[in-house]
Amino acid sequence: MLDAVDAVLVRELQRDGRATFQALADRVGLSRTAVRARVQSLLETGVVRVVGIVHAAVVGAEAIGHVSVTVEGSAREVADAVAGRPAVSFAALTAGPHDLVVQVRTRDDAALAAEVDGLRSVPGVRSAEVFRSICTVRDTHAVVRELGEVTLDDIDWRLLQELQRDGRAPYTRLAHIIGLSQAATRARVVRLMRTGVIQVTGLADPLALGAAELGGFGLVVTGGLRKVADAVAAQDGVRYLATGFGRYDIVGQAEAASRAELVAVLDAIRSVPGVTVRESWHHLDVVKESYAVELPERPLNGA
C-alpha cells in the first residue's frame, strides 16, 4: 500500500499523466525536488505507468467485443495464449460463469468476427460468447468523448507513437525526435490532448491503491438504456461501462478495496431502477491490460 502522498500523486497522474512536477508539488504540499523523486520511484517500481491512449476513431479500432471464454484444461495456459494476440486489449482469469473474460478491439465487425474465430481456434478454448460493444459510457483509462474533425500530419503520428511508449517523455526529447522547437512540440502535444486524439494517463497497480478486488457484471435493462447506463456509470467503484448487443444490454467492471466493498458496489448497481444483474464474475488475475495500438510508420523528412 502507498502512503497518503504517493496515493495522491498516482491519482493526479491518472487525471493528467503529463502534469508538471510543480503542479504535483502544489497539490501535495511538498517541494518540487521531493515530488520528482517520489514520481520517479513510482514509475521505476511499476506502481504506475504513464502512457498515451490514442482515441479509437483515430486508429480505426472502434469495433469492440467483450468475449466470455470457457476452456478445457489449463485456464492459465489459454489466458497466456490469448493475451499474446495483438487485438486483445484485456484478458483476465475469472471465477464465475466463464473461465476468462477478454476484450478485443478491431477496425470493423468483419475483423472482429475473424478475431473471435481466432480466439476459438486457440488450443483449450471450448466456447467464446461475444458481447458487441456499441457505446463506451465510462472508461477510466481511455478517451470516451466523440472525436471531432482532426487532421494529423506525419509529425503528429510520430508524437503519438512516442507518447504511447512514454506518456511523460520530456519535451526536450520529443522535440529532438521530431525536429521542432520545444515550444512548437509542446503546442502540438497540447493540441493532441485537448482535441481528444490522445489521453495521457497513469495506469496504476490496483493493489497499490488499495483496489484489491476487481469484478465484472452483465446487466439487462428495462426502460431507456442510456439513462440507466449513465446512472450505473455514476456509481462509486465502476471503472468501465459499455452498452451494446448480446446476452446483456450493459457490460461493466467494478473495483473495490475488499470483497465486501465489491459486493456493496454490485448491490448499489442492483438498486438502480431498471437494472437486473444477469451475471457477475470475480477477476482472479488480470493477465493483460494494454491500450497501445499499432500506429502507421510515418518517417519524418530528414529523419
PDB file of C-alpha atoms in Angstrom:
ATOM      1  CA  MET A   1       0.000   0.000   0.000  1.00  0.00           C
ATOM      2  CA  LEU A   2       1.122   3.538  -0.749  1.00  0.00           C
ATOM      3  CA  ASP A   3       1.372   6.316   1.783  1.00  0.00           C
ATOM      4  CA  ALA A   4      -1.111   9.181   1.509  1.00  0.00           C
ATOM      5  CA  VAL A   5       1.178  11.415  -0.567  1.00  0.00           C
ATOM      6  CA  ASP A   6       2.065   8.742  -3.113  1.00  0.00           C
ATOM      7  CA  ALA A   7      -1.598   7.768  -3.419  1.00  0.00           C
ATOM      8  CA  VAL A   8      -2.498  11.374  -4.271  1.00  0.00           C
ATOM      9  CA  LEU A   9       0.345  11.561  -6.799  1.00  0.00           C
ATOM     10  CA  VAL A  10      -0.875   8.413  -8.546  1.00  0.00           C
ATOM     11  CA  ARG A  11      -4.435   9.747  -8.679  1.00  0.00           C
ATOM     12  CA  GLU A  12      -3.181  13.032 -10.125  1.00  0.00           C
ATOM     13  CA  LEU A  13      -1.182  11.171 -12.776  1.00  0.00           C
ATOM     14  CA  GLN A  14      -4.293   9.208 -13.661  1.00  0.00           C
ATOM     15  CA  ARG A  15      -6.091  12.511 -14.244  1.00  0.00           C
ATOM     16  CA  ASP A  16      -3.211  14.120 -16.138  1.00  0.00           C
ATOM     17  CA  GLY A  17      -0.220  11.975 -16.967  1.00  0.00           C
ATOM     18  CA  ARG A  18       1.792  14.989 -18.106  1.00  0.00           C
ATOM     19  CA  ALA A  19       1.159  17.126 -15.020  1.00  0.00           C
ATOM     20  CA  THR A  20       4.307  19.069 -14.223  1.00  0.00           C
ATOM     21  CA  PHE A  21       6.319  18.298 -11.115  1.00  0.00           C
ATOM     22  CA  GLN A  22       5.493  21.796  -9.875  1.00  0.00           C
ATOM     23  CA  ALA A  23       1.756  21.250 -10.307  1.00  0.00           C
ATOM     24  CA  LEU A  24       2.042  17.937  -8.459  1.00  0.00           C
ATOM     25  CA  ALA A  25       4.125  19.593  -5.745  1.00  0.00           C
ATOM     26  CA  ASP A  26       1.467  22.285  -5.275  1.00  0.00           C
ATOM     27  CA  ARG A  27      -1.162  19.576  -4.982  1.00  0.00           C
ATOM     28  CA  VAL A  28       0.572  17.613  -2.209  1.00  0.00           C
ATOM     29  CA  GLY A  29       2.404  20.461  -0.437  1.00  0.00           C
ATOM     30  CA  LEU A  30       5.948  19.188  -0.944  1.00  0.00           C
ATOM     31  CA  SER A  31       8.944  20.603  -2.760  1.00  0.00           C
ATOM     32  CA  ARG A  32       9.340  20.039  -6.485  1.00  0.00           C
ATOM     33  CA  THR A  33      12.510  18.035  -5.818  1.00  0.00           C
ATOM     34  CA  ALA A  34      10.770  15.746  -3.344  1.00  0.00           C
ATOM     35  CA  VAL A  35       7.862  15.173  -5.706  1.00  0.00           C
ATOM     36  CA  ARG A  36      10.184  14.432  -8.624  1.00  0.00           C
ATOM     37  CA  ALA A  37      11.923  11.741  -6.527  1.00  0.00           C
ATOM     38  CA  ARG A  38       8.609  10.212  -5.486  1.00  0.00           C
ATOM     39  CA  VAL A  39       7.224  10.134  -9.020  1.00  0.00           C
ATOM     40  CA  GLN A  40      10.425   8.592 -10.365  1.00  0.00           C
ATOM     41  CA  SER A  41      10.215   5.896  -7.700  1.00  0.00           C
ATOM     42  CA  LEU A  42       6.568   5.177  -8.558  1.00  0.00           C
ATOM     43  CA  LEU A  43       7.476   4.830 -12.234  1.00  0.00           C
ATOM     44  CA  GLU A  44      10.607   2.740 -11.690  1.00  0.00           C
ATOM     45  CA  THR A  45       8.881   0.294  -9.338  1.00  0.00           C
ATOM     46  CA  GLY A  46       5.961  -0.152 -11.719  1.00  0.00           C
ATOM     47  CA  VAL A  47       3.360   1.181  -9.310  1.00  0.00           C
ATOM     48  CA  VAL A  48       2.179   3.406 -12.145  1.00  0.00           C
ATOM     49  CA  ARG A  49       2.874   3.515 -15.884  1.00  0.00           C
ATOM     50  CA  VAL A  50       2.159   6.747 -17.724  1.00  0.00           C
ATOM     51  CA  VAL A  51       1.060   6.064 -21.283  1.00  0.00           C
ATOM     52  CA  GLY A  52      -0.705   7.798 -24.114  1.00  0.00           C
ATOM     53  CA  ILE A  53      -4.005   6.210 -25.151  1.00  0.00           C
ATOM     54  CA  VAL A  54      -4.991   7.109 -28.691  1.00  0.00           C
ATOM     55  CA  HIS A  55      -8.680   7.628 -29.469  1.00  0.00           C
ATOM     56  CA  ALA A  56     -10.140   4.511 -31.119  1.00  0.00           C
ATOM     57  CA  ALA A  57     -11.510   6.542 -34.033  1.00  0.00           C
ATOM     58  CA  VAL A  58      -8.026   7.807 -34.900  1.00  0.00           C
ATOM     59  CA  VAL A  59      -6.635   4.314 -35.415  1.00  0.00           C
ATOM     60  CA  GLY A  60      -9.767   2.663 -36.730  1.00  0.00           C
ATOM     61  CA  ALA A  61     -10.231   0.328 -33.754  1.00  0.00           C
ATOM     62  CA  GLU A  62     -13.848   1.126 -32.971  1.00  0.00           C
ATOM     63  CA  ALA A  63     -15.257  -2.419 -33.122  1.00  0.00           C
ATOM     64  CA  ILE A  64     -15.028  -3.677 -29.540  1.00  0.00           C
ATOM     65  CA  GLY A  65     -16.029  -7.138 -28.427  1.00  0.00           C
ATOM     66  CA  HIS A  66     -16.220  -8.456 -24.872  1.00  0.00           C
ATOM     67  CA  VAL A  67     -15.676 -12.201 -25.076  1.00  0.00           C
ATOM     68  CA  SER A  68     -16.566 -14.690 -22.344  1.00  0.00           C
ATOM     69  CA  VAL A  69     -14.450 -17.815 -22.734  1.00  0.00           C
ATOM     70  CA  THR A  70     -14.746 -21.297 -21.263  1.00  0.00           C
ATOM     71  CA  VAL A  71     -11.788 -23.663 -21.502  1.00  0.00           C
ATOM     72  CA  GLU A  72     -10.739 -27.287 -21.284  1.00  0.00           C
ATOM     73  CA  GLY A  73      -7.553 -27.939 -19.363  1.00  0.00           C
ATOM     74  CA  SER A  74      -5.373 -25.144 -18.015  1.00  0.00           C
ATOM     75  CA  ALA A  75      -7.091 -21.767 -17.988  1.00  0.00           C
ATOM     76  CA  ARG A  76      -3.721 -20.113 -17.312  1.00  0.00           C
ATOM     77  CA  GLU A  77      -2.179 -21.552 -20.475  1.00  0.00           C
ATOM     78  CA  VAL A  78      -5.172 -20.460 -22.547  1.00  0.00           C
ATOM     79  CA  ALA A  79      -5.094 -16.987 -20.997  1.00  0.00           C
ATOM     80  CA  ASP A  80      -1.407 -16.572 -21.811  1.00  0.00           C
ATOM     81  CA  ALA A  81      -2.006 -17.631 -25.417  1.00  0.00           C
ATOM     82  CA  VAL A  82      -4.995 -15.315 -25.781  1.00  0.00           C
ATOM     83  CA  ALA A  83      -3.107 -12.406 -24.241  1.00  0.00           C
ATOM     84  CA  GLY A  84      -0.438 -12.747 -26.915  1.00  0.00           C
ATOM     85  CA  ARG A  85      -2.882 -11.758 -29.651  1.00  0.00           C
ATOM     86  CA  PRO A  86      -2.361  -8.083 -30.684  1.00  0.00           C
ATOM     87  CA  ALA A  87      -6.091  -7.336 -30.935  1.00  0.00           C
ATOM     88  CA  VAL A  88      -6.648  -8.375 -27.302  1.00  0.00           C
ATOM     89  CA  SER A  89      -6.507  -5.325 -25.028  1.00  0.00           C
ATOM     90  CA  PHE A  90      -7.675  -7.003 -21.803  1.00  0.00           C
ATOM     91  CA  ALA A  91      -7.662 -10.582 -20.552  1.00  0.00           C
ATOM     92  CA  ALA A  92      -8.387 -11.902 -17.076  1.00  0.00           C
ATOM     93  CA  LEU A  93      -8.847 -15.246 -15.352  1.00  0.00           C
ATOM     94  CA  THR A  94     -12.215 -15.232 -13.630  1.00  0.00           C
ATOM     95  CA  ALA A  95     -14.364 -17.113 -11.158  1.00  0.00           C
ATOM     96  CA  GLY A  96     -17.967 -17.252 -12.240  1.00  0.00           C
ATOM     97  CA  PRO A  97     -19.886 -18.479 -15.281  1.00  0.00           C
ATOM     98  CA  HIS A  98     -16.780 -18.353 -17.512  1.00  0.00           C
ATOM     99  CA  ASP A  99     -13.080 -19.057 -17.125  1.00  0.00           C
ATOM    100  CA  LEU A 100     -11.748 -15.969 -18.939  1.00  0.00           C
ATOM    101  CA  VAL A 101     -13.025 -12.578 -19.986  1.00  0.00           C
ATOM    102  CA  VAL A 102     -11.349 -10.890 -22.936  1.00  0.00           C
ATOM    103  CA  GLN A 103     -11.711  -7.530 -24.644  1.00  0.00           C
ATOM    104  CA  VAL A 104     -10.934  -7.351 -28.363  1.00  0.00           C
ATOM    105  CA  ARG A 105     -10.523  -4.145 -30.405  1.00  0.00           C
ATOM    106  CA  THR A 106     -10.588  -4.252 -34.206  1.00  0.00           C
ATOM    107  CA  ARG A 107     -11.288  -1.914 -37.130  1.00  0.00           C
ATOM    108  CA  ASP A 108     -14.748  -3.266 -38.032  1.00  0.00           C
ATOM    109  CA  ASP A 109     -17.211  -6.090 -37.421  1.00  0.00           C
ATOM    110  CA  ALA A 110     -15.695  -8.313 -40.093  1.00  0.00           C
ATOM    111  CA  ALA A 111     -12.300  -8.049 -38.412  1.00  0.00           C
ATOM    112  CA  LEU A 112     -13.952  -8.616 -35.026  1.00  0.00           C
ATOM    113  CA  ALA A 113     -15.622 -11.795 -36.275  1.00  0.00           C
ATOM    114  CA  ALA A 114     -12.302 -13.020 -37.650  1.00  0.00           C
ATOM    115  CA  GLU A 115     -10.561 -12.296 -34.360  1.00  0.00           C
ATOM    116  CA  VAL A 116     -13.208 -14.153 -32.375  1.00  0.00           C
ATOM    117  CA  ASP A 117     -12.768 -17.104 -34.722  1.00  0.00           C
ATOM    118  CA  GLY A 118      -9.060 -16.870 -33.988  1.00  0.00           C
ATOM    119  CA  LEU A 119      -9.793 -16.984 -30.257  1.00  0.00           C
ATOM    120  CA  ARG A 120     -11.958 -20.054 -30.740  1.00  0.00           C
ATOM    121  CA  SER A 121      -9.062 -21.764 -32.503  1.00  0.00           C
ATOM    122  CA  VAL A 122      -6.691 -21.303 -29.546  1.00  0.00           C
ATOM    123  CA  PRO A 123      -5.949 -24.758 -28.083  1.00  0.00           C
ATOM    124  CA  GLY A 124      -8.031 -25.315 -24.966  1.00  0.00           C
ATOM    125  CA  VAL A 125     -10.824 -22.870 -25.833  1.00  0.00           C
ATOM    126  CA  ARG A 126     -14.157 -24.679 -25.633  1.00  0.00           C
ATOM    127  CA  SER A 127     -16.512 -21.741 -26.271  1.00  0.00           C
ATOM    128  CA  ALA A 128     -16.459 -17.978 -26.770  1.00  0.00           C
ATOM    129  CA  GLU A 129     -19.567 -15.799 -26.363  1.00  0.00           C
ATOM    130  CA  VAL A 130     -19.427 -12.237 -27.663  1.00  0.00           C
ATOM    131  CA  PHE A 131     -20.974  -9.002 -26.419  1.00  0.00           C
ATOM    132  CA  ARG A 132     -20.596  -6.370 -29.149  1.00  0.00           C
ATOM    133  CA  SER A 133     -19.974  -3.011 -27.527  1.00  0.00           C
ATOM    134  CA  ILE A 134     -21.671  -0.097 -29.285  1.00  0.00           C
ATOM    135  CA  CYS A 135     -21.116   2.796 -26.875  1.00  0.00           C
ATOM    136  CA  THR A 136     -18.484   3.164 -24.160  1.00  0.00           C
ATOM    137  CA  VAL A 137     -20.160   5.160 -21.398  1.00  0.00           C
ATOM    138  CA  ARG A 138     -17.285   5.143 -18.925  1.00  0.00           C
ATOM    139  CA  ASP A 139     -13.651   4.120 -19.187  1.00  0.00           C
ATOM    140  CA  THR A 140     -11.192   5.228 -16.539  1.00  0.00           C
ATOM    141  CA  HIS A 141      -8.250   4.842 -18.921  1.00  0.00           C
ATOM    142  CA  ALA A 142      -9.458   5.943 -22.345  1.00  0.00           C
ATOM    143  CA  VAL A 143     -10.989   8.830 -24.235  1.00  0.00           C
ATOM    144  CA  VAL A 144     -14.741   8.252 -24.495  1.00  0.00           C
ATOM    145  CA  ARG A 145     -15.899  11.590 -25.902  1.00  0.00           C
ATOM    146  CA  GLU A 146     -16.761  11.921 -29.575  1.00  0.00           C
ATOM    147  CA  LEU A 147     -13.850  12.948 -31.732  1.00  0.00           C
ATOM    148  CA  GLY A 148     -14.314  15.987 -33.959  1.00  0.00           C
ATOM    149  CA  GLU A 149     -12.689  16.702 -37.291  1.00  0.00           C
ATOM    150  CA  VAL A 150      -8.951  16.394 -36.752  1.00  0.00           C
ATOM    151  CA  THR A 151      -6.200  16.436 -39.372  1.00  0.00           C
ATOM    152  CA  LEU A 152      -2.937  14.714 -38.445  1.00  0.00           C
ATOM    153  CA  ASP A 153       0.354  15.069 -40.274  1.00  0.00           C
ATOM    154  CA  ASP A 154       3.458  12.865 -40.094  1.00  0.00           C
ATOM    155  CA  ILE A 155       4.830  14.784 -37.117  1.00  0.00           C
ATOM    156  CA  ASP A 156       1.608  14.242 -35.160  1.00  0.00           C
ATOM    157  CA  TRP A 157       1.731  10.492 -35.873  1.00  0.00           C
ATOM    158  CA  ARG A 158       5.315  10.335 -34.645  1.00  0.00           C
ATOM    159  CA  LEU A 159       4.360  12.166 -31.451  1.00  0.00           C
ATOM    160  CA  LEU A 160       1.508   9.706 -30.888  1.00  0.00           C
ATOM    161  CA  GLN A 161       3.943   6.815 -31.267  1.00  0.00           C
ATOM    162  CA  GLU A 162       6.328   8.283 -28.700  1.00  0.00           C
ATOM    163  CA  LEU A 163       3.583   9.186 -26.212  1.00  0.00           C
ATOM    164  CA  GLN A 164       2.191   5.653 -26.399  1.00  0.00           C
ATOM    165  CA  ARG A 165       5.596   4.388 -25.325  1.00  0.00           C
ATOM    166  CA  ASP A 166       6.185   7.010 -22.634  1.00  0.00           C
ATOM    167  CA  GLY A 167       3.432   9.429 -21.724  1.00  0.00           C
ATOM    168  CA  ARG A 168       5.811  11.588 -19.701  1.00  0.00           C
ATOM    169  CA  ALA A 169       8.529  11.815 -22.356  1.00  0.00           C
ATOM    170  CA  PRO A 170      10.201  15.240 -21.858  1.00  0.00           C
ATOM    171  CA  TYR A 171       9.534  17.908 -24.445  1.00  0.00           C
ATOM    172  CA  THR A 172      13.280  18.141 -24.996  1.00  0.00           C
ATOM    173  CA  ARG A 173      13.383  14.516 -26.159  1.00  0.00           C
ATOM    174  CA  LEU A 174      10.205  14.800 -28.217  1.00  0.00           C
ATOM    175  CA  ALA A 175      11.487  17.975 -29.866  1.00  0.00           C
ATOM    176  CA  HIS A 176      14.741  16.236 -30.786  1.00  0.00           C
ATOM    177  CA  ILE A 177      12.861  13.307 -32.315  1.00  0.00           C
ATOM    178  CA  ILE A 178      10.527  15.381 -34.492  1.00  0.00           C
ATOM    179  CA  GLY A 179      12.972  18.173 -35.290  1.00  0.00           C
ATOM    180  CA  LEU A 180      10.935  21.100 -33.947  1.00  0.00           C
ATOM    181  CA  SER A 181      11.495  23.605 -31.150  1.00  0.00           C
ATOM    182  CA  GLN A 182      10.344  22.741 -27.637  1.00  0.00           C
ATOM    183  CA  ALA A 183       7.635  25.404 -27.868  1.00  0.00           C
ATOM    184  CA  ALA A 184       6.299  24.032 -31.149  1.00  0.00           C
ATOM    185  CA  THR A 185       6.450  20.486 -29.798  1.00  0.00           C
ATOM    186  CA  ARG A 186       4.584  21.448 -26.636  1.00  0.00           C
ATOM    187  CA  ALA A 187       1.892  23.178 -28.696  1.00  0.00           C
ATOM    188  CA  ARG A 188       1.365  20.047 -30.793  1.00  0.00           C
ATOM    189  CA  VAL A 189       1.141  17.746 -27.782  1.00  0.00           C
ATOM    190  CA  VAL A 190      -1.323  20.076 -26.061  1.00  0.00           C
ATOM    191  CA  ARG A 191      -3.458  20.191 -29.233  1.00  0.00           C
ATOM    192  CA  LEU A 192      -3.481  16.402 -29.500  1.00  0.00           C
ATOM    193  CA  MET A 193      -4.635  16.101 -25.889  1.00  0.00           C
ATOM    194  CA  ARG A 194      -7.198  18.921 -25.966  1.00  0.00           C
ATOM    195  CA  THR A 195      -8.866  17.616 -29.103  1.00  0.00           C
ATOM    196  CA  GLY A 196      -9.131  14.145 -27.588  1.00  0.00           C
ATOM    197  CA  VAL A 197      -6.815  12.481 -30.094  1.00  0.00           C
ATOM    198  CA  ILE A 198      -4.788  11.125 -27.188  1.00  0.00           C
ATOM    199  CA  GLN A 199      -5.221  10.914 -23.439  1.00  0.00           C
ATOM    200  CA  VAL A 200      -2.089  10.685 -21.321  1.00  0.00           C
ATOM    201  CA  THR A 201      -2.876   8.863 -18.115  1.00  0.00           C
ATOM    202  CA  GLY A 202      -1.371   6.745 -15.379  1.00  0.00           C
ATOM    203  CA  LEU A 203      -2.137   3.030 -15.385  1.00  0.00           C
ATOM    204  CA  ALA A 204      -1.776   2.108 -11.731  1.00  0.00           C
ATOM    205  CA  ASP A 205      -1.297  -1.201  -9.973  1.00  0.00           C
ATOM    206  CA  PRO A 206      -4.721  -1.634  -8.306  1.00  0.00           C
ATOM    207  CA  LEU A 207      -3.188  -3.318  -5.255  1.00  0.00           C
ATOM    208  CA  ALA A 208      -1.011  -0.283  -4.618  1.00  0.00           C
ATOM    209  CA  LEU A 209      -4.112   1.910  -4.490  1.00  0.00           C
ATOM    210  CA  GLY A 210      -5.987  -0.462  -2.239  1.00  0.00           C
ATOM    211  CA  ALA A 211      -8.262  -1.696  -5.030  1.00  0.00           C
ATOM    212  CA  ALA A 212      -7.553  -5.332  -4.337  1.00  0.00           C
ATOM    213  CA  GLU A 213     -10.794  -6.651  -5.828  1.00  0.00           C
ATOM    214  CA  LEU A 214     -11.901  -6.398  -9.450  1.00  0.00           C
ATOM    215  CA  GLY A 215     -15.101  -7.809 -10.830  1.00  0.00           C
ATOM    216  CA  GLY A 216     -17.286  -7.726 -13.902  1.00  0.00           C
ATOM    217  CA  PHE A 217     -21.009  -7.677 -14.482  1.00  0.00           C
ATOM    218  CA  GLY A 218     -23.525  -8.129 -17.280  1.00  0.00           C
ATOM    219  CA  LEU A 219     -26.829  -6.272 -16.959  1.00  0.00           C
ATOM    220  CA  VAL A 220     -30.195  -6.407 -18.663  1.00  0.00           C
ATOM    221  CA  VAL A 221     -32.275  -3.255 -18.649  1.00  0.00           C
ATOM    222  CA  THR A 222     -35.910  -2.239 -18.715  1.00  0.00           C
ATOM    223  CA  GLY A 223     -36.684   1.298 -19.848  1.00  0.00           C
ATOM    224  CA  GLY A 224     -34.340   3.754 -21.515  1.00  0.00           C
ATOM    225  CA  LEU A 225     -30.918   2.144 -21.908  1.00  0.00           C
ATOM    226  CA  ARG A 226     -28.766   5.283 -21.949  1.00  0.00           C
ATOM    227  CA  LYS A 227     -30.405   6.763 -18.852  1.00  0.00           C
ATOM    228  CA  VAL A 228     -29.839   3.541 -16.928  1.00  0.00           C
ATOM    229  CA  ALA A 229     -26.269   3.226 -18.216  1.00  0.00           C
ATOM    230  CA  ASP A 230     -25.424   6.760 -17.087  1.00  0.00           C
ATOM    231  CA  ALA A 231     -26.846   6.027 -13.635  1.00  0.00           C
ATOM    232  CA  VAL A 232     -24.813   2.829 -13.315  1.00  0.00           C
ATOM    233  CA  ALA A 233     -21.641   4.528 -14.588  1.00  0.00           C
ATOM    234  CA  ALA A 234     -22.040   7.186 -11.884  1.00  0.00           C
ATOM    235  CA  GLN A 235     -21.825   4.606  -9.085  1.00  0.00           C
ATOM    236  CA  ASP A 236     -18.671   4.629  -6.971  1.00  0.00           C
ATOM    237  CA  GLY A 237     -16.351   1.807  -7.936  1.00  0.00           C
ATOM    238  CA  VAL A 238     -17.476   1.446 -11.568  1.00  0.00           C
ATOM    239  CA  ARG A 239     -14.373   1.795 -13.746  1.00  0.00           C
ATOM    240  CA  TYR A 240     -15.723   0.675 -17.113  1.00  0.00           C
ATOM    241  CA  LEU A 241     -19.181   0.517 -18.670  1.00  0.00           C
ATOM    242  CA  ALA A 242     -20.390  -0.154 -22.217  1.00  0.00           C
ATOM    243  CA  THR A 243     -23.755  -0.680 -23.861  1.00  0.00           C
ATOM    244  CA  GLY A 244     -24.271  -2.978 -26.812  1.00  0.00           C
ATOM    245  CA  PHE A 245     -25.791  -6.200 -28.127  1.00  0.00           C
ATOM    246  CA  GLY A 246     -25.583  -9.778 -26.951  1.00  0.00           C
ATOM    247  CA  ARG A 247     -26.714 -11.680 -23.895  1.00  0.00           C
ATOM    248  CA  TYR A 248     -26.575  -8.399 -21.927  1.00  0.00           C
ATOM    249  CA  ASP A 249     -27.546  -4.798 -22.541  1.00  0.00           C
ATOM    250  CA  ILE A 250     -24.613  -3.486 -20.487  1.00  0.00           C
ATOM    251  CA  VAL A 251     -21.200  -4.862 -19.584  1.00  0.00           C
ATOM    252  CA  GLY A 252     -19.032  -3.286 -16.899  1.00  0.00           C
ATOM    253  CA  GLN A 253     -16.136  -3.605 -14.496  1.00  0.00           C
ATOM    254  CA  ALA A 254     -16.002  -2.570 -10.857  1.00  0.00           C
ATOM    255  CA  GLU A 255     -13.149  -2.256  -8.384  1.00  0.00           C
ATOM    256  CA  ALA A 256     -13.041  -2.101  -4.598  1.00  0.00           C
ATOM    257  CA  ALA A 257     -10.659  -2.334  -1.666  1.00  0.00           C
ATOM    258  CA  SER A 258     -12.162  -5.575  -0.356  1.00  0.00           C
ATOM    259  CA  ARG A 259     -14.550  -8.320  -1.366  1.00  0.00           C
ATOM    260  CA  ALA A 260     -17.180  -6.895   0.956  1.00  0.00           C
ATOM    261  CA  GLU A 261     -16.870  -3.496  -0.730  1.00  0.00           C
ATOM    262  CA  LEU A 262     -17.114  -5.122  -4.160  1.00  0.00           C
ATOM    263  CA  VAL A 263     -20.367  -6.745  -3.046  1.00  0.00           C
ATOM    264  CA  ALA A 264     -21.530  -3.291  -1.951  1.00  0.00           C
ATOM    265  CA  VAL A 265     -20.734  -1.860  -5.401  1.00  0.00           C
ATOM    266  CA  LEU A 266     -22.781  -4.609  -7.059  1.00  0.00           C
ATOM    267  CA  ASP A 267     -25.634  -4.008  -4.625  1.00  0.00           C
ATOM    268  CA  ALA A 268     -25.580  -0.304  -5.493  1.00  0.00           C
ATOM    269  CA  ILE A 269     -25.788  -1.234  -9.179  1.00  0.00           C
ATOM    270  CA  ARG A 270     -28.738  -3.544  -8.455  1.00  0.00           C
ATOM    271  CA  SER A 271     -30.508  -0.637  -6.765  1.00  0.00           C
ATOM    272  CA  VAL A 272     -30.519   1.432  -9.963  1.00  0.00           C
ATOM    273  CA  PRO A 273     -34.080   1.452 -11.345  1.00  0.00           C
ATOM    274  CA  GLY A 274     -34.435  -0.725 -14.434  1.00  0.00           C
ATOM    275  CA  VAL A 275     -31.362  -2.882 -13.754  1.00  0.00           C
ATOM    276  CA  THR A 276     -31.172  -6.640 -13.422  1.00  0.00           C
ATOM    277  CA  VAL A 277     -27.755  -8.222 -12.851  1.00  0.00           C
ATOM    278  CA  ARG A 278     -27.836 -11.243 -15.148  1.00  0.00           C
ATOM    279  CA  GLU A 279     -24.291 -12.367 -14.353  1.00  0.00           C
ATOM    280  CA  SER A 280     -21.337 -11.225 -12.297  1.00  0.00           C
ATOM    281  CA  TRP A 281     -17.826 -12.600 -12.017  1.00  0.00           C
ATOM    282  CA  HIS A 282     -14.697 -12.131  -9.960  1.00  0.00           C
ATOM    283  CA  HIS A 283     -11.395 -11.305 -11.648  1.00  0.00           C
ATOM    284  CA  LEU A 284      -8.801 -13.637 -10.178  1.00  0.00           C
ATOM    285  CA  ASP A 285      -5.841 -12.358 -12.190  1.00  0.00           C
ATOM    286  CA  VAL A 286      -5.519  -9.720 -14.897  1.00  0.00           C
ATOM    287  CA  VAL A 287      -3.205 -11.306 -17.458  1.00  0.00           C
ATOM    288  CA  LYS A 288      -3.149  -8.386 -19.883  1.00  0.00           C
ATOM    289  CA  GLU A 289      -4.255  -4.760 -19.856  1.00  0.00           C
ATOM    290  CA  SER A 290      -2.854  -2.762 -22.738  1.00  0.00           C
ATOM    291  CA  TYR A 291      -4.172   0.266 -24.582  1.00  0.00           C
ATOM    292  CA  ALA A 292      -1.310   0.511 -27.070  1.00  0.00           C
ATOM    293  CA  VAL A 293      -2.230   0.154 -30.727  1.00  0.00           C
ATOM    294  CA  GLU A 294      -0.192  -0.158 -33.886  1.00  0.00           C
ATOM    295  CA  LEU A 295       0.263   3.240 -35.472  1.00  0.00           C
ATOM    296  CA  PRO A 296       1.377   3.739 -39.055  1.00  0.00           C
ATOM    297  CA  GLU A 297       5.080   4.279 -39.517  1.00  0.00           C
ATOM    298  CA  ARG A 298       5.437   7.831 -40.787  1.00  0.00           C
ATOM    299  CA  PRO A 299       9.115   8.679 -41.373  1.00  0.00           C
ATOM    300  CA  LEU A 300       9.871  12.348 -40.890  1.00  0.00           C
ATOM    301  CA  ASN A 301      11.567  14.336 -43.571  1.00  0.00           C
ATOM    302  CA  GLY A 302      15.261  14.347 -42.838  1.00  0.00           C
ATOM    303  CA  ALA A 303      14.855  11.724 -40.094  1.00  0.00           C
TER     304      ALA A 303
END
